[in-house]
Short mmCIF file of C-alpha atoms in Angstrom, two decimals:
data_model
loop_
_atom_site.label_atom_id
_atom_site.label_comp_id
_atom_site.label_asym_id
_atom_site.label_seq_id
_atom_site.Cartn_x
_atom_site.Cartn_y
_atom_site.Cartn_z
CA MET S 1458 66.92 -14.75 -39.91
CA ASN S 1459 65.93 -12.06 -37.10
CA GLY S 1460 62.28 -11.14 -38.03
CA LEU S 1461 61.94 -15.64 -38.73
CA SER S 1462 62.66 -15.88 -34.44
CA MET S 1463 61.16 -12.42 -33.19
CA ALA S 1464 57.60 -14.26 -34.62
CA PHE S 1465 57.94 -17.45 -32.58
CA LEU S 1466 58.88 -15.36 -29.31
CA PRO S 1467 55.53 -14.53 -26.87
CA ASN S 1468 53.99 -10.76 -26.97
CA LEU S 1469 52.13 -8.88 -23.62
CA VAL S 1470 48.75 -8.26 -24.09
CA ARG S 1471 46.77 -6.99 -21.79
CA ARG S 1472 43.63 -8.93 -19.37
CA GLU S 1473 40.61 -7.59 -19.78
CA ARG S 1474 40.39 -7.30 -15.95
CA ALA S 1475 42.88 -8.20 -13.52
CA SER S 1476 42.65 -9.99 -10.95
CA LEU S 1477 42.29 -9.43 -7.44
CA LYS S 1478 44.36 -12.26 -5.87
CA ALA S 1479 46.83 -11.90 -8.25
CA THR S 1480 47.72 -7.95 -7.59
CA LEU S 1481 47.69 -8.36 -3.64
CA LEU S 1482 49.66 -11.69 -3.63
CA ALA S 1483 52.74 -9.47 -6.53
CA PRO S 1484 53.79 -7.83 -2.85
CA VAL S 1485 54.51 -11.18 -1.76
CA ILE S 1486 55.57 -12.21 -4.68
CA ALA S 1487 58.31 -9.12 -4.66
CA LEU S 1488 59.19 -9.37 -1.13
CA SER S 1489 60.06 -12.88 -2.02
CA ALA S 1490 61.60 -13.16 -4.81
CA ALA S 1491 64.20 -9.85 -3.85
CA ILE S 1492 65.08 -11.82 -0.45
CA ILE S 1493 66.31 -14.82 -2.41
CA LEU S 1494 68.44 -12.62 -5.13
CA ASN S 1495 69.34 -10.50 -2.42
CA LEU S 1496 70.83 -13.44 -0.45
CA GLY S 1497 72.81 -15.19 -3.11
CA LEU S 1498 74.23 -11.68 -3.54
CA TYR S 1499 74.80 -11.88 0.13
CA ILE S 1500 77.12 -14.95 -0.72
CA VAL S 1501 78.07 -13.35 -3.59
CA MET S 1502 80.52 -10.62 -1.94
CA GLY S 1503 81.34 -13.89 1.39
CA ARG S 1504 78.35 -12.83 4.03
CA ASP S 1505 77.15 -14.90 6.38
CA PRO S 1506 72.83 -14.68 4.93
CA VAL S 1507 71.79 -16.06 7.49
CA ALA S 1508 73.32 -13.34 9.67
CA VAL S 1509 72.16 -10.16 7.21
CA VAL S 1510 68.63 -11.96 7.16
CA TYR S 1511 68.61 -12.12 11.20
CA ALA S 1512 69.45 -8.53 11.45
CA MET S 1513 67.66 -7.03 8.87
CA LEU S 1514 64.33 -8.59 9.06
CA LEU S 1515 63.76 -10.01 12.51
CA GLU S 1516 65.55 -7.82 14.99
CA PRO S 1517 63.77 -4.45 14.79
CA PHE S 1518 60.80 -6.78 15.58
CA LEU S 1519 62.59 -8.24 18.11
CA SER S 1520 62.29 -5.34 21.02
CA TRP S 1521 59.46 -2.13 21.35
CA ALA S 1522 63.50 0.37 21.09
CA SER S 1523 63.52 -1.48 17.51
CA PHE S 1524 60.79 -1.65 16.27
CA SER S 1525 59.43 2.84 17.45
CA GLU S 1526 62.51 3.11 15.19
CA VAL S 1527 60.82 1.37 13.16
CA LEU S 1528 57.32 3.16 12.95
CA LEU S 1529 59.55 6.66 13.38
CA LYS S 1530 61.14 5.61 9.70
CA ALA S 1531 57.44 4.01 8.96
CA GLY S 1532 56.20 8.22 9.27
CA PRO S 1533 57.81 10.14 6.56
CA LEU S 1534 57.70 7.61 4.26
CA LEU S 1535 54.05 6.86 5.18
CA LEU S 1536 53.62 10.66 4.67
CA ILE S 1537 55.52 11.32 1.08
CA ALA S 1538 54.33 7.92 -0.71
CA GLN S 1539 50.23 8.86 -0.18
CA GLY S 1540 51.26 11.98 -1.76
CA LEU S 1541 52.64 11.63 -4.61
CA ALA S 1542 50.75 7.78 -5.15
CA ILE S 1543 47.31 10.71 -5.60
CA GLY S 1544 49.94 11.73 -8.46
CA PHE S 1545 50.77 8.88 -10.13
CA ARG S 1546 47.14 7.36 -10.15
CA ALA S 1547 46.31 10.58 -12.55
CA LYS S 1548 49.58 9.89 -14.64
CA VAL S 1549 51.08 12.59 -13.76
CA PHE S 1550 55.07 11.39 -12.61
CA ASN S 1551 56.21 13.76 -9.80
CA ILE S 1552 59.74 12.59 -9.07
CA GLY S 1553 60.82 15.38 -6.58
CA ALA S 1554 59.80 14.99 -3.48
CA GLU S 1555 63.24 14.66 -2.33
CA GLY S 1556 63.47 18.08 -2.72
CA GLN S 1557 60.23 19.28 -1.63
CA PHE S 1558 60.96 17.52 1.67
CA ILE S 1559 64.03 19.36 1.67
CA LEU S 1560 62.46 22.66 0.82
CA GLY S 1561 59.47 21.80 4.46
CA ALA S 1562 62.53 21.08 6.52
CA ILE S 1563 63.57 24.91 5.42
CA PHE S 1564 60.57 26.45 6.27
CA ALA S 1565 59.92 24.95 9.26
CA SER S 1566 63.75 25.37 10.48
CA ALA S 1567 63.65 29.08 10.42
CA ILE S 1568 61.23 30.18 13.23
CA PRO S 1569 62.90 28.02 15.56
CA VAL S 1570 66.61 29.63 13.88
CA TRP S 1571 65.31 33.51 13.08
CA PHE S 1572 63.33 33.15 17.19
CA PRO S 1573 65.61 30.32 19.14
CA GLN S 1574 63.99 32.58 22.47
CA ALA S 1575 60.60 32.25 21.02
CA THR S 1576 58.03 29.71 23.77
CA GLY S 1577 54.24 28.45 23.11
CA GLN S 1578 52.02 25.83 22.29
CA TRP S 1579 51.88 27.11 18.43
CA ILE S 1580 55.62 26.53 17.72
CA TRP S 1581 55.64 22.75 16.98
CA PRO S 1582 51.75 23.32 14.73
CA ALA S 1583 52.95 26.86 12.81
CA MET S 1584 56.47 24.58 12.04
CA LEU S 1585 54.45 21.41 10.43
CA LEU S 1586 51.91 24.43 8.71
CA LEU S 1587 55.52 25.88 7.19
CA GLY S 1588 56.57 23.27 5.83
CA ALA S 1589 54.09 22.05 4.24
CA ILE S 1590 53.92 24.75 2.51
CA GLY S 1591 57.64 25.04 1.75
CA GLY S 1592 56.84 21.25 0.48
CA ALA S 1593 53.69 23.16 -2.18
CA LEU S 1594 55.51 25.72 -3.08
CA TRP S 1595 58.67 24.25 -4.72
CA ALA S 1596 55.99 22.27 -6.27
CA SER S 1597 54.69 24.31 -8.03
CA ILE S 1598 57.07 25.12 -10.19
CA THR S 1599 57.16 22.13 -11.55
CA ALA S 1600 53.79 22.54 -11.55
CA PHE S 1601 53.73 25.63 -14.37
CA TRP S 1602 56.97 24.61 -16.34
CA ARG S 1603 54.34 21.05 -16.73
CA VAL S 1604 50.81 23.41 -17.71
CA ARG S 1605 52.08 26.50 -18.98
CA LEU S 1606 55.31 25.52 -20.12
CA ASN S 1607 55.22 21.78 -20.98
CA ALA S 1608 58.25 20.89 -19.85
CA ASN S 1609 58.78 16.76 -18.53
CA GLU S 1610 57.54 16.77 -14.68
CA ILE S 1611 60.29 14.18 -14.26
CA LEU S 1612 63.29 15.69 -15.56
CA VAL S 1613 61.88 19.36 -13.66
CA SER S 1614 60.62 18.56 -9.84
CA LEU S 1615 64.11 16.07 -10.30
CA MET S 1616 66.37 18.99 -11.01
CA LEU S 1617 64.52 20.77 -8.11
CA SER S 1618 65.58 18.48 -6.09
CA LEU S 1619 69.96 18.94 -6.77
CA VAL S 1620 68.70 22.88 -6.43
CA ALA S 1621 67.03 21.93 -3.76
CA THR S 1622 70.49 20.05 -1.75
CA GLN S 1623 72.74 23.49 -3.31
CA LEU S 1624 69.89 25.39 -1.10
CA LEU S 1625 70.42 23.35 2.33
CA ASN S 1626 74.08 23.50 1.40
CA TYR S 1627 74.50 27.51 1.76
CA LEU S 1628 71.82 27.94 4.60
CA LEU S 1629 73.95 25.95 6.70
CA LEU S 1630 77.77 26.72 5.29
CA GLY S 1631 77.02 30.67 5.82
CA PRO S 1632 73.51 32.15 7.31
CA TRP S 1633 71.92 29.57 9.03
CA LYS S 1634 75.12 27.65 11.10
CA ASP S 1635 74.97 27.55 14.56
CA PRO S 1636 78.29 29.69 15.69
CA ASN S 1637 78.82 27.45 18.66
CA GLY S 1638 78.17 24.31 16.98
CA PHE S 1639 82.74 23.50 16.88
CA ASN S 1640 82.24 24.39 12.25
CA PHE S 1641 79.59 21.58 11.85
CA PRO S 1642 76.75 22.35 9.46
CA GLN S 1643 74.05 22.65 11.14
CA SER S 1644 71.19 25.22 12.40
CA VAL S 1645 71.70 25.63 15.69
CA MET S 1646 69.57 23.22 18.18
CA PHE S 1647 65.22 23.54 18.52
CA GLN S 1648 64.40 25.37 21.53
CA TYR S 1649 61.49 22.76 23.13
CA ASP S 1650 58.21 23.80 21.81
CA ALA S 1651 59.45 24.09 18.56
CA MET S 1652 59.87 20.22 19.06
CA VAL S 1653 56.80 17.91 17.81
CA PRO S 1654 55.69 15.97 21.43
CA THR S 1655 56.13 12.30 21.77
CA LEU S 1656 54.13 10.04 22.15
CA MET S 1657 55.11 6.85 22.93
CA SER S 1658 57.29 6.94 26.74
CA GLY S 1659 61.27 5.92 26.24
CA THR S 1660 60.58 6.32 22.63
CA ARG S 1661 61.11 8.93 19.68
CA VAL S 1662 58.31 8.12 17.89
CA ASN S 1663 56.30 11.87 17.89
CA VAL S 1664 52.32 13.37 17.33
CA SER S 1665 53.34 12.95 13.93
CA LEU S 1666 52.49 9.43 13.20
CA LEU S 1667 49.06 10.26 14.14
CA ILE S 1668 49.01 13.19 11.48
CA THR S 1669 49.92 11.17 8.93
CA LEU S 1670 47.84 7.92 9.19
CA ALA S 1671 44.15 10.69 9.76
CA LEU S 1672 46.27 12.74 6.11
CA SER S 1673 46.65 8.51 4.44
CA LEU S 1674 43.06 8.26 5.75
CA ALA S 1675 41.68 11.31 3.74
CA ALA S 1676 43.68 9.91 1.52
CA TRP S 1677 41.37 7.16 1.04
CA VAL S 1678 38.19 9.33 0.89
CA PHE S 1679 39.85 11.61 -1.44
CA MET S 1680 40.54 8.83 -3.59
CA GLN S 1681 37.50 6.97 -3.80
CA LYS S 1682 34.55 9.19 -2.28
CA SER S 1683 35.60 12.19 -3.33
CA PHE S 1684 35.05 13.96 -7.32
CA SER S 1685 37.93 14.82 -7.75
CA GLY S 1686 39.71 11.94 -6.81
CA TYR S 1687 37.04 10.32 -8.99
CA LYS S 1688 37.91 13.49 -11.97
CA LEU S 1689 42.55 13.07 -11.19
CA GLN S 1690 41.68 8.92 -12.14
CA VAL S 1691 39.82 8.96 -14.81
CA GLY S 1692 42.16 11.98 -16.44
CA GLY S 1693 44.63 9.29 -15.46
CA LEU S 1694 43.56 6.02 -16.80
CA ALA S 1695 41.27 7.65 -20.11
CA PRO S 1696 42.84 10.86 -20.75
CA LYS S 1697 40.72 10.98 -23.38
CA ALA S 1698 37.87 10.22 -22.08
CA ALA S 1699 38.27 13.12 -19.45
CA GLY S 1700 38.37 15.97 -21.97
CA TYR S 1701 36.11 14.77 -23.19
CA ALA S 1702 33.66 14.74 -20.47
CA GLY S 1703 35.43 18.63 -19.71
CA PHE S 1704 38.17 17.99 -17.27
CA ASN S 1705 41.18 19.82 -17.26
CA GLU S 1706 44.56 18.33 -17.00
CA GLY S 1707 45.92 21.32 -16.23
CA TRP S 1708 44.21 21.81 -12.87
CA ALA S 1709 45.05 17.63 -12.20
CA ILE S 1710 48.65 18.31 -12.97
CA TRP S 1711 49.12 21.66 -10.04
CA LEU S 1712 46.66 19.55 -8.05
CA SER S 1713 48.53 16.26 -7.48
CA LEU S 1714 51.99 17.98 -7.75
CA LEU S 1715 50.44 20.57 -4.84
CA ILE S 1716 48.90 17.49 -3.17
CA GLY S 1717 52.80 15.78 -3.35
CA GLY S 1718 55.05 18.17 -2.12
CA PHE S 1719 52.03 19.78 1.02
CA ALA S 1720 52.98 16.18 2.15
CA ALA S 1721 56.58 16.11 1.14
CA GLY S 1722 57.00 19.90 3.04
CA LEU S 1723 54.92 18.40 5.71
CA ALA S 1724 57.06 15.60 6.20
CA GLY S 1725 60.12 17.50 6.10
CA ALA S 1726 58.94 20.20 8.88
CA ALA S 1727 58.19 17.17 11.57
CA GLU S 1728 61.99 15.14 10.81
CA VAL S 1729 63.79 18.44 11.82
CA ALA S 1730 61.10 18.87 14.63
CA GLY S 1731 61.26 15.38 15.77
CA PRO S 1732 63.74 12.66 15.98
CA LEU S 1733 66.69 15.64 14.67
CA GLY S 1734 66.45 18.74 16.66
CA GLN S 1735 68.17 20.89 14.33
CA LEU S 1736 68.65 21.49 10.45
CA GLN S 1737 71.77 19.62 9.37
CA ARG S 1738 71.84 18.01 5.84
CA SER S 1739 71.78 14.62 6.94
CA ILE S 1740 68.23 15.76 6.55
CA SER S 1741 68.71 14.32 3.70
CA THR S 1742 68.19 10.59 3.23
CA GLY S 1743 66.56 9.59 0.62
CA TYR S 1744 63.31 9.55 2.30
CA GLY S 1745 61.57 11.02 -1.37
CA TYR S 1746 62.63 8.06 -3.65
CA ALA S 1747 61.97 5.69 -1.29
CA ALA S 1748 58.84 6.55 -1.47
CA ILE S 1749 58.16 6.30 -4.46
CA ILE S 1750 59.04 2.29 -3.90
CA VAL S 1751 56.94 2.37 -0.83
CA ALA S 1752 54.47 4.05 -3.45
CA TYR S 1753 53.97 1.35 -6.25
CA LEU S 1754 54.54 -0.73 -3.65
CA GLY S 1755 51.92 -1.26 -1.73
CA GLY S 1756 49.80 -0.10 -5.68
CA LEU S 1757 48.87 3.14 -5.04
CA HIS S 1758 46.06 2.19 -3.02
CA PRO S 1759 46.15 4.25 0.37
CA ILE S 1760 45.49 1.02 2.40
CA GLY S 1761 48.80 -1.15 0.91
CA ILE S 1762 51.08 2.25 0.83
CA ILE S 1763 50.47 1.59 5.28
CA ILE S 1764 52.02 -2.22 4.50
CA SER S 1765 55.02 -1.28 2.18
CA ALA S 1766 55.88 1.55 4.57
CA LEU S 1767 56.17 -0.08 7.29
CA VAL S 1768 57.70 -2.93 4.49
CA MET S 1769 60.35 -0.91 3.72
CA ALA S 1770 61.20 0.74 6.93
CA VAL S 1771 61.91 -2.52 8.12
CA ILE S 1772 64.15 -2.83 5.45
CA TYR S 1773 65.81 0.81 6.61
CA ILE S 1774 66.82 0.10 10.32
CA GLY S 1775 67.12 -3.80 9.66
CA GLY S 1776 69.75 -1.78 7.08
CA ASP S 1777 71.73 -0.12 9.59
CA ASN S 1778 71.30 -3.13 12.18
CA ALA S 1779 72.88 -5.44 8.90
CA MET S 1780 75.80 -3.23 8.71
CA VAL S 1781 77.04 -3.17 12.24
CA SER S 1782 76.87 -7.38 12.77
CA ALA S 1783 76.47 -8.49 9.29
CA ASN S 1784 78.71 -5.63 8.15
CA LEU S 1785 77.31 -5.15 4.26
CA PRO S 1786 77.81 -1.67 2.92
CA ILE S 1787 74.93 0.91 2.64
CA ALA S 1788 75.34 0.24 -1.23
CA ALA S 1789 72.98 -2.86 -0.84
CA VAL S 1790 70.71 -2.31 0.84
CA ARG S 1791 69.82 0.45 -1.30
CA VAL S 1792 70.30 -2.65 -4.06
CA PHE S 1793 67.63 -4.89 -1.89
CA GLN S 1794 64.82 -1.88 -2.20
CA GLY S 1795 65.77 -0.88 -5.45
CA SER S 1796 65.58 -5.71 -6.73
CA LEU S 1797 62.14 -5.22 -4.89
CA LEU S 1798 60.52 -2.33 -6.87
CA LEU S 1799 62.26 -4.03 -10.01
CA ALA S 1800 60.91 -7.82 -8.48
CA TYR S 1801 56.75 -5.91 -8.31
CA LEU S 1802 56.70 -3.78 -10.88
CA VAL S 1803 57.78 -7.58 -12.93
CA ALA S 1804 55.08 -9.34 -11.11
CA VAL S 1805 52.20 -6.49 -11.75
CA ALA S 1806 53.10 -6.53 -15.57
CA PHE S 1807 51.99 -10.82 -15.19
CA VAL S 1808 48.76 -9.54 -12.97
CA ARG S 1809 48.04 -6.84 -16.04
CA TYR S 1810 49.32 -8.56 -19.22
CA ARG S 1811 49.42 -11.80 -20.26
CA LEU S 1812 52.09 -14.10 -22.44
CA GLU S 1813 50.72 -15.15 -26.20
CA TRP S 1814 52.55 -17.16 -27.94
CA PRO S 1815 52.05 -16.42 -31.92
CA GLN S 1816 50.42 -19.07 -33.31
CA SER S 1817 51.70 -20.47 -37.67
CA THR S 1818 49.14 -18.81 -39.51
CA GLN S 1819 51.62 -20.71 -42.72
CA LYS S 1820 50.43 -24.31 -43.80
CA THR S 1821 52.70 -27.29 -44.09
CA ALA S 1822 52.86 -27.26 -47.87
CA HIS S 1823 52.00 -30.59 -49.59
CA ARG S 1824 54.04 -32.89 -50.89
CA SER S 1825 53.70 -33.96 -54.18
CA PRO S 1826 53.38 -37.06 -55.35
CA SER S 1827 56.35 -38.88 -57.07
#
């Protein structure tokens, strides 16, 4: 009976070529579906859906102060997502960007923590560089285990994020704890020269946004115009063909993870040297995990990722507004983010595949003449 029922279920058949129009519409459909789904959730929760939508999706655009916070939030999401997308297109799944982000923040904070009296315009650029190196070094642990020991990079990178969190806790509760910080787990406040210069007067948006946009352009050039980027894409789409052509799989894994770690570490450094101005436990806010949604929602394309980073930043800032004005719990904001990724994965599945209903191969038996 089960076999008979399975015979009438549709199959997913890969399309020969995905429609460009459908590919571009998939994120829009996913966002619309996520909004509708979550509106139903808010009604079940007893919240006013109109007030929630107004606070979450409209308020971030109603004032320059609010939109500047969107730009501030979009910076690290965009930077991390661009680094992750390069690896994802090569089928190297770095899920540990959160830990690499934390290590970047720790490495960058070493300069103002160890040299609090230092001055000079060299400090903040050195912090950004040191943070990027720290993130890449943390990612190199995953690369080593994957290439040398064939360990799963998803599990290794994810577990290393937990280790990074504990390292952060140790430093802020121990050797790096501010002796004048009223026993709060945080470092000393950074000196003026350790802060990334602001880009727009009256806002917290800083120069790191320009660096992020420049690196987004570099990501596009790398993936679309360089031979190294071509090799990564071929390795992800057709690993057997890549091996036949002599492309080194180990090289692709190392490069993908180091780029992702470099980007996440740079984002962590920009966060402590920018809006925070010190190393705190709250540095770990889920940027590394949200950037995975941003990367996929942008179709793993550098231009699409810019748009999806802005969308995710709006959800972040709008979610904060909704928690205050509409009494929405933080968990509901995270559900919105997760449902957005789920809706996109479903939408993109129908872009790449079509439903094919099985045709019955059994002929109707003819009734024998009486």
